[in-house]
Amino acid sequence: MSARRPPSLALRRRRLGVYWIFAINGIAFATWMARVPGLRDNLAISTAEVGLFLLGGAVGALSGLALSSHIIAWLGSRRTIAWFALLSLVAIGGVGVLSAIWPSLALAMAAMFVFGVGASVTDVAMNVEGAEVERDLERNIMPWFHALFSLGTAVGGGLAAVASSLSIGVEYHFVAVALVLVGPVMYSVRLMGHTNSGADTEDTDPDQRGLKSRLSVWAEGRTLLIGVVALSMAFAEGSANDWLALAMVDDRGYTNAEGALWFVLFTGSMTLGRFLGVPLLDRFGRVPILAGSGLAALLGLATVITLDGLVVGVMATIAWGVGSALGFPVAMSAAADDPQRGAARVSAVATIAYGAFLVGPPLIGGLAEATGILTALWVVAAVIALGLLATPATRKPSA
């Protein structure tokens, strides 16, 4: 077997740019996720209304995902990243300011809708970029890109915990983060290289630009099953992002700042799982590793729900985070196995996965109003179990 050639300077720069944008997106997500209790207090809304607030972002995300493959075909993945990442930063600043000076649930939902559009389109474009880098490197490194996202969420969550403990209002915190991240967004796009064509990610298949071709991936059984895997792990991850801090505050009696630290523990565990996952995937393959990690997420979540106590809660949250780490990035890699229609398949799988963010917040919020947040999370456990059944679909097709 011939030795793998070292990557070119351009490819190394492009890889670094993808790392940057994943980390930036993680910081942006965590900025508002970890401060949901503070947003709830500013808006003076109930737990069920928190679900509606989160629903605004989810509807925006699904709207963006429905258009993402067409936008990427038109603008190219790097130009798409630049414009829509900046849009999401504007929305973050907007939701913070609106919650303080004009505390209206409807306006906050509208700002979250804009954030959802910007973040979801950026998410698909950066996964398309990551899949192309992965293929050029001839190594499965997608979990490392997503590890940078998780690292970004840990950093963003840590900053949120500090801001909350210092009683810094969400409006000041959110605007400061949005302004600081503008420069890194533009730097990451510059590292990825120049985009002279509107369809820079799809030049290998001219027919890919057609609407019919891009929509046909929804009839592919393997793509739909990969979407189920991504959905289950997005639900496992998203439920922690949305509800873990609030659950620890409302159901376990921790302070708002301590609730943010539980969020940091989960995202830090996901980061660790993604960094360690690549060599395990190289050795054992996608299906066994996804089955084992999904089982860990299921057991960890069940323990968090049923058992109280600091030590057992920490261990169970770590298992939940590590177990949730690989499902989504591996699903993205599996969706992009065929480079000819990678963007369309990645968009389809991401759209299915983001269904968790559409259905999850109002479903869990409504149940939590009657049963408590932790009890409502049994729904997430059931979805994780469903995803475990679909993991064989992620196996790489024979050449």
Short mmCIF file of C-alpha atoms in Angstrom, two decimals, residues 33-34 36-38 40-41 46-47 50-51 54 240-254 256 259-260 262-263 373-374:
data_model
loop_
_atom_site.label_atom_id
_atom_site.label_comp_id
_atom_site.label_asym_id
_atom_site.label_seq_id
_atom_site.Cartn_x
_atom_site.Cartn_y
_atom_site.Cartn_z
CA MET A 33 -28.61 28.03 24.35
CA ALA A 34 -26.79 28.28 27.66
CA VAL A 36 -32.22 30.13 27.95
CA PRO A 37 -33.02 30.59 31.69
CA GLY A 38 -32.02 34.27 31.42
CA ARG A 40 -36.98 33.03 29.90
CA ASP A 41 -36.73 35.51 32.79
CA SER A 46 -43.71 29.82 31.06
CA THR A 47 -41.91 26.55 30.37
CA VAL A 50 -40.00 28.44 26.15
CA GLY A 51 -40.86 25.58 23.81
CA LEU A 54 -37.31 27.44 20.60
CA ALA A 240 -29.48 18.60 26.13
CA ASN A 241 -28.68 21.90 24.43
CA ASP A 242 -32.23 23.18 24.87
CA TRP A 243 -33.31 21.69 28.19
CA LEU A 244 -30.41 20.39 30.31
CA ALA A 245 -29.54 23.75 31.91
CA LEU A 246 -33.21 24.51 32.58
CA ALA A 247 -33.89 20.99 33.89
CA MET A 248 -31.07 21.25 36.39
CA VAL A 249 -32.38 24.64 37.52
CA ASP A 250 -36.09 23.73 37.75
CA ASP A 251 -36.02 20.00 38.58
CA ARG A 252 -32.76 19.66 40.54
CA GLY A 253 -32.56 23.06 42.25
CA TYR A 254 -29.31 24.42 40.80
CA ASN A 256 -28.83 29.61 36.64
CA GLY A 259 -27.25 25.14 35.10
CA ALA A 260 -24.98 26.64 32.44
CA TRP A 262 -24.16 21.34 33.28
CA PHE A 263 -24.54 22.45 29.66
CA ILE A 373 -38.59 18.52 32.15
CA LEU A 374 -36.63 15.41 33.10
#
